[in-house]
Amino acid sequence: MSFASPMFLWYFMPAVLGAYWLLPARARNWVIAVASLLFYAWGAGSFVLLLLGCMVLNFASGLAIDGGWLKARRRLRSALLVATVGADLSILVIWKYAGFGSTQLHHLFPDVPILHILLPIGISFFTFHHLSYVVDVYRGSRPAQRNPVQFVTYIAMFPQLIAGPIVRYHEISEQLAQSRAGQRLRDFADGFPRFALGLAKKVIIADSIAPIANAVFGAPVDQLDWRTAWIGALAYTIQIYFDFSGYSDMAIGLAAMFGFTLPENFNRPYAALSITDFWRRWHMSLSRWFRDYVYIPLGGNRGSSMATYRNLFTVFVLTGFWHGAQWTFLVWGLFHGGMLALERLTGLARIDATRWVAPRRILTLLAVIVGWVLFRADSLPHGLGILKIMAVPRFTGTSAVLIDAGIRNQALILLAFGLLVVFIPARFTMGRFLEDSRTRLAGAARLAYSVVAAPAAAILVAAGTFSPFLYFQF
């Protein structure tokens, strides 16, 4: 069930909010836990049993790891953590990567059958939540959760279950035990404008631009010219930002309506001055997760330069494959890891933020666009072919690809409008402005998104012009 669907907007969300308002405040976690399992079962069917099984495993392991008996037996405690992490990762590997691995083996050994395994939606996200939970409990940063309803609320909370933000357990454990009696209408007033912002970004901008990117990346390379290739690359650059940041805005706004504060996931990434800066601004919850649970445990930047570069590449190989079992994602991760290593080696990432702002933003954005072409392409040769056309101007082709796909001027106008996000001041983010500012301008913006943008987006949803969120596939 997509947030941008009639079923969610007009039935599921009002019903859950109504139950939250009508029942006692102490029933909040029950409402969200039950609604979240129904939400997941609606889209994933029987895979809800896999989710429940993973939750039982990690809930029980957390209790054991935090128990007094194991605390006095460090080796057994460490072994249980390793076994639990291994089980979580095994489930992720089997369902997400077994098909890819069998395909590669089939190319080498034709007798090896290719496995076709249906991917459970959101498996990467709920796996990372489970890993965060057991590691945080093991480290002692938070005690084990002894209330199963609160645990289900953390793992399966429907605003962030399918596509994040990735919430580390220590960020939300205290909120799970709080009640919001007397604040529910205020929570709704605070959260709905943020939800409306995300809905508008997704439905009005991202979905309108999607046909341009789909037409270009779905065409053979020999049918593209320099202009069309660049239009397609720019379209996907804007589409993935408005689509994913729109989902994050909707998730943060939804959670706020129920009294939860989720971490921010975007901070004007296309205003970055370097790739290092880009990863401080793009999908920040994923970057923080890898920093806390992979990069720092590997040694971070505390060892030799070679060890630091090894750690960087390890993280970005994992980041690439986390997004999907395809070579394009691996190469995209290696590209970003290589750029980070280059910036560290040359000192480019340490240049004062006030120097050469315009050229640094342009070069960083160009590098990000190159990465998105590899990320979006159906195959590595296809992505490299598009990059070759973009790098070497060739006007022998035409824009027939866009014409044949029925791309209208309205979509191109919205693409141009979306590109304006590149020129907004680097420190301004609309989401936090809507939530934090109490100026008249912020009040007018909240009203505009709530009573103008949200209904306009809802009309497009009713007309059937919405599409699934891009990060549902991860």
Short mmCIF file of C-alpha atoms in Angstrom, two decimals:
data_model
loop_
_atom_site.label_atom_id
_atom_site.label_comp_id
_atom_site.label_asym_id
_atom_site.label_seq_id
_atom_site.Cartn_x
_atom_site.Cartn_y
_atom_site.Cartn_z
CA MET A 1 0.00 0.00 0.00
CA SER A 2 1.57 3.23 -1.14
CA PHE A 3 1.20 6.49 0.76
CA ALA A 4 0.27 8.05 -2.59
CA SER A 5 -2.75 5.83 -3.23
CA PRO A 6 -6.48 6.31 -2.69
CA MET A 7 -6.65 3.32 -0.32
CA PHE A 8 -4.08 4.88 2.00
CA LEU A 9 -5.12 8.53 1.76
CA TRP A 10 -8.87 8.11 2.10
CA TYR A 11 -9.28 4.93 4.12
CA PHE A 12 -6.22 3.59 5.95
CA MET A 13 -4.68 6.82 7.26
CA PRO A 14 -7.99 8.36 8.47
CA ALA A 15 -8.98 5.07 10.13
CA VAL A 16 -5.69 4.74 12.00
CA LEU A 17 -5.70 8.39 13.05
CA GLY A 18 -9.30 8.04 14.20
CA ALA A 19 -8.43 5.02 16.34
CA TYR A 20 -5.45 6.90 17.78
CA TRP A 21 -7.61 9.88 18.73
CA LEU A 22 -10.54 7.89 20.11
CA LEU A 23 -8.66 5.33 22.19
CA PRO A 24 -6.76 6.18 25.39
CA ALA A 25 -3.26 7.59 24.91
CA ARG A 26 -1.71 4.45 26.41
CA ALA A 27 -3.13 2.47 23.47
CA ARG A 28 -1.02 4.39 20.94
CA ASN A 29 1.57 1.64 20.46
CA TRP A 30 -1.17 -0.98 20.14
CA VAL A 31 -2.84 1.06 17.40
CA ILE A 32 0.39 1.56 15.48
CA ALA A 33 1.60 -2.03 15.95
CA VAL A 34 -1.64 -3.58 14.67
CA ALA A 35 -2.03 -1.03 11.87
CA SER A 36 1.58 -1.54 10.79
CA LEU A 37 1.24 -5.32 10.52
CA LEU A 38 -1.96 -4.87 8.50
CA PHE A 39 -0.20 -2.29 6.32
CA TYR A 40 2.67 -4.68 5.62
CA ALA A 41 0.40 -7.68 5.03
CA TRP A 42 -1.61 -5.62 2.53
CA GLY A 43 1.44 -5.13 0.32
CA ALA A 44 3.61 -8.12 1.16
CA GLY A 45 1.03 -10.84 1.81
CA SER A 46 2.44 -13.92 3.51
CA PHE A 47 5.83 -12.25 3.91
CA VAL A 48 4.36 -10.70 7.06
CA LEU A 49 5.13 -14.10 8.63
CA LEU A 50 8.82 -13.61 7.77
CA LEU A 51 8.71 -10.19 9.41
CA LEU A 52 7.04 -11.64 12.51
CA GLY A 53 9.60 -14.44 12.70
CA CYS A 54 12.47 -11.96 12.52
CA MET A 55 10.88 -9.87 15.26
CA VAL A 56 10.47 -12.88 17.56
CA LEU A 57 14.10 -13.88 17.01
CA ASN A 58 15.52 -10.42 17.72
CA PHE A 59 13.18 -9.67 20.64
CA ALA A 60 14.19 -12.92 22.35
CA SER A 61 17.89 -12.37 21.59
CA GLY A 62 17.75 -8.86 23.02
CA LEU A 63 16.27 -10.14 26.27
CA ALA A 64 18.94 -12.82 26.53
CA ILE A 65 21.82 -10.46 25.69
CA ASP A 66 20.62 -8.01 28.33
CA GLY A 67 19.96 -10.72 30.91
CA GLY A 68 22.11 -11.07 33.97
CA TRP A 69 23.03 -14.69 33.27
CA LEU A 70 24.72 -13.90 29.93
CA LYS A 71 26.29 -10.67 31.15
CA ALA A 72 28.49 -12.78 33.41
CA ARG A 73 29.43 -15.00 30.45
CA ARG A 74 30.95 -12.69 27.88
CA ARG A 75 31.88 -15.30 25.32
CA LEU A 76 28.39 -16.76 25.20
CA ARG A 77 26.93 -13.26 25.07
CA SER A 78 29.17 -12.35 22.13
CA ALA A 79 28.35 -15.65 20.43
CA LEU A 80 24.62 -14.96 20.73
CA LEU A 81 25.08 -11.51 19.19
CA VAL A 82 27.08 -12.99 16.30
CA ALA A 83 24.48 -15.71 15.79
CA THR A 84 21.61 -13.20 15.78
CA VAL A 85 23.37 -10.83 13.40
CA GLY A 86 24.28 -13.80 11.22
CA ALA A 87 20.66 -14.96 11.13
CA ASP A 88 19.41 -11.47 10.20
CA LEU A 89 21.99 -11.11 7.45
CA SER A 90 21.34 -14.64 6.18
CA ILE A 91 17.66 -13.84 5.73
CA LEU A 92 18.58 -10.67 3.83
CA VAL A 93 21.14 -12.50 1.67
CA ILE A 94 18.82 -15.40 0.83
CA TRP A 95 15.85 -13.30 -0.20
CA LYS A 96 17.69 -10.40 -1.80
CA TYR A 97 20.90 -11.82 -3.25
CA ALA A 98 20.45 -15.57 -3.84
CA GLY A 99 18.94 -14.96 -7.28
CA PHE A 100 21.81 -12.67 -8.28
CA GLY A 101 24.42 -15.11 -6.98
CA SER A 102 22.86 -18.09 -8.74
CA THR A 103 22.76 -16.11 -12.00
CA GLN A 104 26.49 -15.38 -11.79
CA LEU A 105 27.25 -19.03 -11.03
CA HIS A 106 25.01 -20.10 -13.92
CA HIS A 107 27.15 -18.03 -16.31
CA LEU A 108 30.23 -19.94 -15.13
CA PHE A 109 28.61 -23.33 -14.62
CA PRO A 110 25.50 -23.77 -16.81
CA ASP A 111 24.31 -26.73 -14.74
CA VAL A 112 23.68 -24.42 -11.76
CA PRO A 113 19.99 -23.44 -11.78
CA ILE A 114 18.96 -19.80 -11.54
CA LEU A 115 16.88 -19.11 -8.44
CA HIS A 116 13.84 -16.87 -8.78
CA ILE A 117 12.94 -15.60 -5.30
CA LEU A 118 10.33 -12.92 -4.71
CA LEU A 119 11.80 -10.01 -2.76
CA PRO A 120 9.86 -9.00 0.39
CA ILE A 121 9.24 -5.25 0.34
CA GLY A 122 11.23 -3.27 2.87
CA ILE A 123 13.50 -6.19 3.84
CA SER A 124 16.65 -4.03 3.78
CA PHE A 125 15.05 -1.50 6.12
CA PHE A 126 13.60 -3.84 8.73
CA THR A 127 16.80 -5.91 8.71
CA PHE A 128 18.83 -2.81 9.56
CA HIS A 129 16.37 -1.96 12.34
CA HIS A 130 16.82 -5.43 13.84
CA LEU A 131 20.60 -5.16 13.61
CA SER A 132 20.54 -1.74 15.25
CA TYR A 133 18.42 -3.10 18.08
CA VAL A 134 20.56 -6.10 19.04
CA VAL A 135 23.84 -4.17 18.66
CA ASP A 136 22.58 -1.24 20.76
CA VAL A 137 21.44 -3.66 23.47
CA TYR A 138 24.77 -5.51 23.34
CA ARG A 139 26.71 -2.25 23.64
CA GLY A 140 24.59 -1.21 26.60
CA SER A 141 23.53 2.07 25.00
CA ARG A 142 19.91 1.06 25.64
CA PRO A 143 18.35 -1.75 27.72
CA ALA A 144 16.49 -4.52 25.96
CA GLN A 145 12.87 -3.83 25.15
CA ARG A 146 10.65 -5.90 27.43
CA ASN A 147 7.33 -4.76 26.01
CA PRO A 148 6.61 -6.74 22.82
CA VAL A 149 4.09 -4.16 21.59
CA GLN A 150 6.67 -1.38 21.83
CA PHE A 151 9.17 -3.59 20.02
CA VAL A 152 6.73 -4.26 17.17
CA THR A 153 6.02 -0.52 17.01
CA TYR A 154 9.74 0.21 16.58
CA ILE A 155 10.39 -2.43 13.93
CA ALA A 156 7.15 -2.27 11.95
CA MET A 157 6.02 1.37 12.36
CA PHE A 158 4.23 1.82 9.05
CA PRO A 159 5.42 5.39 8.29
CA GLN A 160 9.02 4.18 7.94
CA LEU A 161 8.68 0.40 7.46
CA ILE A 162 8.98 0.27 3.68
CA ALA A 163 11.54 2.95 2.79
CA GLY A 164 12.89 4.54 5.94
CA PRO A 165 14.25 6.72 7.37
CA ILE A 166 16.37 4.04 9.03
CA VAL A 167 15.81 4.61 12.75
CA ARG A 168 18.55 3.40 15.10
CA TYR A 169 17.07 1.95 18.25
CA HIS A 170 18.73 4.41 20.62
CA GLU A 171 17.07 7.26 18.71
CA ILE A 172 13.53 6.17 19.49
CA SER A 173 13.57 3.82 22.51
CA GLU A 174 12.54 6.53 24.98
CA GLN A 175 9.76 7.81 22.70
CA LEU A 176 8.16 4.35 22.65
CA ALA A 177 7.38 4.59 26.36
CA GLN A 178 5.90 8.09 26.22
CA SER A 179 2.19 8.85 25.93
CA ARG A 180 0.80 11.89 24.14
CA ALA A 181 -2.38 12.55 26.08
CA GLY A 182 -3.61 16.08 25.43
CA GLN A 183 -1.20 16.64 22.53
CA ARG A 184 -2.77 14.60 19.75
CA LEU A 185 -4.40 17.48 17.87
CA ARG A 186 -1.19 19.50 18.17
CA ASP A 187 0.77 16.53 16.82
CA PHE A 188 -1.57 16.36 13.84
CA ALA A 189 -1.24 20.10 13.21
CA ASP A 190 2.55 19.79 13.32
CA GLY A 191 2.79 16.66 11.20
CA PHE A 192 0.22 17.12 8.44
CA PRO A 193 1.94 20.02 6.62
CA ARG A 194 5.15 17.93 6.45
CA PHE A 195 3.14 14.99 5.09
CA ALA A 196 1.48 17.32 2.55
CA LEU A 197 4.90 18.59 1.46
CA GLY A 198 6.09 15.06 0.78
CA LEU A 199 2.90 14.11 -1.05
CA ALA A 200 3.24 17.13 -3.33
CA LYS A 201 6.92 16.43 -4.02
CA LYS A 202 6.13 12.84 -4.93
CA VAL A 203 2.93 13.19 -6.95
CA ILE A 204 3.26 16.63 -8.54
CA ILE A 205 7.01 16.69 -9.29
CA ALA A 206 8.55 13.19 -9.21
CA ASP A 207 5.71 11.35 -10.92
CA SER A 208 5.39 14.02 -13.61
CA ILE A 209 9.10 13.80 -14.43
CA ALA A 210 9.29 10.00 -14.27
CA PRO A 211 8.10 9.43 -17.88
CA ILE A 212 11.05 11.47 -19.17
CA ALA A 213 13.60 9.37 -17.28
CA ASN A 214 11.79 6.13 -18.16
CA ALA A 215 11.71 7.01 -21.85
CA VAL A 216 15.41 7.85 -22.05
CA PHE A 217 16.72 5.00 -19.91
CA GLY A 218 14.35 2.57 -21.61
CA ALA A 219 15.63 3.42 -25.10
CA PRO A 220 18.57 1.76 -26.88
CA VAL A 221 21.70 3.88 -26.71
CA ASP A 222 21.87 4.31 -30.49
CA GLN A 223 18.52 6.14 -30.40
CA LEU A 224 19.80 8.83 -28.05
CA ASP A 225 21.57 12.05 -28.86
CA TRP A 226 23.55 14.33 -26.55
CA ARG A 227 20.59 16.51 -25.64
CA THR A 228 18.20 13.65 -24.94
CA ALA A 229 20.75 11.78 -22.82
CA TRP A 230 21.33 14.86 -20.66
CA ILE A 231 17.58 15.50 -20.34
CA GLY A 232 17.09 11.91 -19.16
CA ALA A 233 19.98 12.10 -16.70
CA LEU A 234 18.72 15.38 -15.25
CA ALA A 235 15.17 14.00 -15.09
CA TYR A 236 16.26 11.00 -13.04
CA THR A 237 18.43 13.20 -10.82
CA ILE A 238 15.40 15.29 -9.94
CA GLN A 239 12.95 12.36 -9.89
CA ILE A 240 14.89 10.28 -7.36
CA TYR A 241 15.40 13.28 -5.07
CA PHE A 242 11.77 14.40 -5.06
CA ASP A 243 10.53 10.81 -4.88
CA PHE A 244 12.73 9.65 -2.01
CA SER A 245 12.85 12.90 -0.05
CA GLY A 246 9.09 13.14 -0.60
CA TYR A 247 8.65 9.71 0.98
CA SER A 248 10.88 10.74 3.89
CA ASP A 249 8.85 13.92 4.41
CA MET A 250 5.64 11.88 4.40
CA ALA A 251 7.11 9.35 6.85
CA ILE A 252 8.35 12.08 9.21
CA GLY A 253 5.03 13.89 9.00
CA LEU A 254 3.00 10.72 9.59
CA ALA A 255 5.13 9.75 12.57
CA ALA A 256 4.74 13.26 13.99
CA MET A 257 0.95 12.90 13.80
CA PHE A 258 1.32 9.95 16.18
CA GLY A 259 3.76 11.74 18.46
CA PHE A 260 7.05 10.30 17.18
CA THR A 261 10.08 12.25 16.00
CA LEU A 262 11.95 10.44 13.23
CA PRO A 263 15.45 11.50 12.13
CA GLU A 264 15.87 13.77 9.14
CA ASN A 265 16.94 11.99 5.97
CA PHE A 266 17.82 14.84 3.58
CA ASN A 267 19.54 18.18 3.92
CA ARG A 268 19.71 19.82 0.50
CA PRO A 269 22.06 17.18 -1.04
CA TYR A 270 22.30 18.93 -4.41
CA ALA A 271 23.85 21.91 -2.66
CA ALA A 272 26.84 19.80 -1.57
CA LEU A 273 30.34 21.15 -2.09
CA SER A 274 31.93 17.70 -2.40
CA ILE A 275 30.94 14.05 -2.50
CA THR A 276 31.90 13.87 1.16
CA ASP A 277 29.45 16.70 1.82
CA PHE A 278 26.85 14.99 -0.39
CA TRP A 279 26.83 11.92 1.85
CA ARG A 280 26.30 14.15 4.88
CA ARG A 281 23.14 15.38 3.18
CA TRP A 282 21.74 12.43 1.14
CA HIS A 283 19.93 9.49 2.82
CA MET A 284 21.50 10.61 6.09
CA SER A 285 19.94 7.83 8.13
CA LEU A 286 21.71 5.21 5.97
CA SER A 287 25.02 7.08 6.22
CA ARG A 288 24.71 7.28 10.01
CA TRP A 289 23.82 3.58 10.22
CA PHE A 290 26.89 2.51 8.24
CA ARG A 291 29.06 4.93 10.22
CA ASP A 292 27.92 3.57 13.60
CA TYR A 293 27.71 -0.13 12.83
CA VAL A 294 30.32 -0.71 10.09
CA TYR A 295 32.80 2.14 9.54
CA ILE A 296 33.68 2.92 13.18
CA PRO A 297 33.82 -0.76 14.28
CA LEU A 298 36.22 -1.42 11.38
CA GLY A 299 38.47 1.32 12.75
CA GLY A 300 37.10 4.36 10.92
CA ASN A 301 39.90 6.81 10.22
CA ARG A 302 41.85 5.98 13.37
CA GLY A 303 44.35 3.71 11.67
CA SER A 304 46.70 4.14 8.73
CA SER A 305 45.65 5.86 5.52
CA MET A 306 45.40 2.52 3.75
CA ALA A 307 43.16 1.17 6.51
CA THR A 308 40.93 4.25 6.22
CA TYR A 309 40.59 3.81 2.45
CA ARG A 310 39.84 0.12 2.95
CA ASN A 311 37.09 1.02 5.42
CA LEU A 312 35.63 3.60 3.04
CA PHE A 313 35.51 1.16 0.14
CA THR A 314 34.05 -1.55 2.36
CA VAL A 315 31.23 0.76 3.41
CA PHE A 316 30.45 1.86 -0.14
CA VAL A 317 30.57 -1.62 -1.59
CA LEU A 318 27.99 -2.53 1.05
CA THR A 319 26.06 0.68 0.34
CA GLY A 320 25.90 -0.19 -3.35
CA PHE A 321 24.78 -3.77 -2.82
CA TRP A 322 22.35 -2.68 -0.09
CA HIS A 323 20.40 -0.91 -2.82
CA GLY A 324 20.10 -4.00 -4.96
CA ALA A 325 21.69 -7.15 -6.34
CA GLN A 326 22.98 -5.71 -9.61
CA TRP A 327 26.41 -4.81 -10.90
CA THR A 328 25.20 -1.28 -11.60
CA PHE A 329 24.63 -0.70 -7.88
CA LEU A 330 28.05 -2.12 -7.01
CA VAL A 331 29.79 0.14 -9.54
CA TRP A 332 27.77 3.11 -8.26
CA GLY A 333 28.97 2.36 -4.73
CA LEU A 334 32.57 1.95 -5.89
CA PHE A 335 32.33 5.23 -7.81
CA HIS A 336 31.24 7.11 -4.70
CA GLY A 337 33.80 5.32 -2.55
CA GLY A 338 36.51 6.24 -5.05
CA MET A 339 35.42 9.87 -5.09
CA LEU A 340 35.50 10.00 -1.27
CA ALA A 341 38.97 8.45 -1.23
CA LEU A 342 40.15 10.96 -3.86
CA GLU A 343 38.79 13.90 -1.86
CA ARG A 344 40.47 12.62 1.29
CA LEU A 345 43.75 12.03 -0.55
CA THR A 346 43.82 15.48 -2.19
CA GLY A 347 42.29 17.43 0.69
CA LEU A 348 39.41 18.67 -1.47
CA ALA A 349 36.87 17.79 1.20
CA ARG A 350 38.66 20.00 3.75
CA ILE A 351 38.57 23.23 1.75
CA ASP A 352 36.84 26.06 3.60
CA ALA A 353 33.11 26.04 2.86
CA THR A 354 33.17 29.70 1.81
CA ARG A 355 35.74 29.26 -0.97
CA TRP A 356 34.91 28.55 -4.62
CA VAL A 357 31.33 27.68 -3.73
CA ALA A 358 29.81 27.85 -7.23
CA PRO A 359 32.42 25.74 -9.11
CA ARG A 360 32.55 23.18 -6.31
CA ARG A 361 28.76 22.80 -6.29
CA ILE A 362 28.70 22.41 -10.07
CA LEU A 363 31.47 19.79 -10.14
CA THR A 364 29.90 17.86 -7.26
CA LEU A 365 26.50 17.87 -8.94
CA LEU A 366 28.06 16.63 -12.19
CA ALA A 367 29.70 13.77 -10.31
CA VAL A 368 26.39 12.91 -8.63
CA ILE A 369 24.62 12.90 -12.02
CA VAL A 370 27.25 10.52 -13.41
CA GLY A 371 26.58 8.23 -10.48
CA TRP A 372 22.80 8.38 -10.98
CA VAL A 373 23.18 7.30 -14.61
CA LEU A 374 24.99 4.15 -13.46
CA PHE A 375 22.42 3.68 -10.69
CA ARG A 376 19.41 3.93 -13.01
CA ALA A 377 20.71 2.07 -16.06
CA ASP A 378 19.39 -1.41 -16.77
CA SER A 379 22.92 -2.74 -17.20
CA LEU A 380 26.47 -1.53 -16.88
CA PRO A 381 27.08 -1.35 -20.69
CA HIS A 382 23.85 0.61 -21.05
CA GLY A 383 24.87 3.11 -18.38
CA LEU A 384 28.37 3.52 -19.79
CA GLY A 385 26.89 4.04 -23.26
CA ILE A 386 24.67 6.86 -22.00
CA LEU A 387 27.63 8.46 -20.19
CA LYS A 388 29.67 8.29 -23.39
CA ILE A 389 26.96 10.15 -25.29
CA MET A 390 26.74 12.74 -22.51
CA ALA A 391 30.52 13.24 -22.51
CA VAL A 392 30.93 13.56 -26.29
CA PRO A 393 28.37 15.93 -27.85
CA ARG A 394 26.70 14.23 -30.80
CA PHE A 395 23.76 15.82 -32.55
CA THR A 396 23.18 13.21 -35.27
CA GLY A 397 20.20 11.74 -33.40
CA THR A 398 16.93 13.39 -32.59
CA SER A 399 14.63 13.73 -29.61
CA ALA A 400 12.27 11.17 -31.13
CA VAL A 401 12.57 9.07 -27.97
CA LEU A 402 10.77 11.74 -25.97
CA ILE A 403 8.27 12.45 -28.72
CA ASP A 404 7.41 8.78 -29.21
CA ALA A 405 6.90 8.40 -25.46
CA GLY A 406 4.36 11.21 -25.52
CA ILE A 407 6.41 13.54 -23.33
CA ARG A 408 4.60 16.86 -23.16
CA ASN A 409 5.83 20.35 -22.45
CA GLN A 410 4.18 20.18 -19.02
CA ALA A 411 6.63 17.47 -17.92
CA LEU A 412 9.60 19.45 -19.24
CA ILE A 413 8.36 22.58 -17.43
CA LEU A 414 8.10 20.63 -14.17
CA LEU A 415 11.60 19.28 -14.78
CA ALA A 416 12.87 22.84 -15.11
CA PHE A 417 10.96 23.77 -11.95
CA GLY A 418 12.44 20.81 -10.10
CA LEU A 419 15.94 21.84 -11.15
CA LEU A 420 15.45 25.05 -9.19
CA VAL A 421 16.14 23.00 -6.04
CA VAL A 422 19.82 23.21 -7.03
CA PHE A 423 19.77 27.00 -6.57
CA ILE A 424 18.01 27.20 -3.20
CA PRO A 425 20.39 28.34 -0.41
CA ALA A 426 22.29 25.38 1.00
CA ARG A 427 21.09 25.88 4.57
CA PHE A 428 17.38 26.07 3.81
CA THR A 429 15.24 22.92 4.00
CA MET A 430 11.50 23.27 3.60
CA GLY A 431 10.66 20.36 5.89
CA ARG A 432 12.41 21.77 8.94
CA PHE A 433 11.14 25.26 8.06
CA LEU A 434 7.56 23.99 8.20
CA GLU A 435 8.13 22.23 11.53
CA ASP A 436 10.40 24.61 13.40
CA SER A 437 9.70 28.14 12.21
CA ARG A 438 6.93 30.13 13.85
CA THR A 439 7.08 33.11 11.51
CA ARG A 440 4.11 34.33 9.51
CA LEU A 441 5.78 33.08 6.33
CA ALA A 442 6.10 29.58 7.79
CA GLY A 443 2.46 29.69 8.88
CA ALA A 444 1.41 30.69 5.37
CA ALA A 445 3.54 27.88 3.92
CA ARG A 446 1.97 25.31 6.26
CA LEU A 447 -1.49 26.50 5.24
CA ALA A 448 -0.61 26.44 1.54
CA TYR A 449 0.71 22.89 1.64
CA SER A 450 -2.24 21.70 3.71
CA VAL A 451 -5.12 23.28 1.79
CA VAL A 452 -3.65 23.77 -1.71
CA ALA A 453 -0.80 21.36 -2.44
CA ALA A 454 -2.27 18.34 -0.63
CA PRO A 455 -5.68 18.53 -2.38
CA ALA A 456 -3.98 19.09 -5.76
CA ALA A 457 -1.84 16.01 -5.19
CA ALA A 458 -4.88 14.04 -4.03
CA ILE A 459 -6.67 14.89 -7.28
CA LEU A 460 -3.74 13.48 -9.25
CA VAL A 461 -3.82 10.36 -7.08
CA ALA A 462 -7.54 9.98 -7.77
CA ALA A 463 -6.81 10.31 -11.49
CA GLY A 464 -4.42 7.37 -11.21
CA THR A 465 -1.28 9.31 -12.16
CA PHE A 466 0.78 8.16 -9.17
CA SER A 467 3.48 5.45 -9.27
CA PRO A 468 5.25 3.34 -6.61
CA PHE A 469 8.04 4.97 -4.65
CA LEU A 470 11.46 4.22 -6.12
CA TYR A 471 12.91 2.98 -2.83
CA PHE A 472 10.18 0.34 -2.43
CA GLN A 473 12.39 -1.93 -4.57
CA PHE A 474 15.22 -1.79 -2.01
#
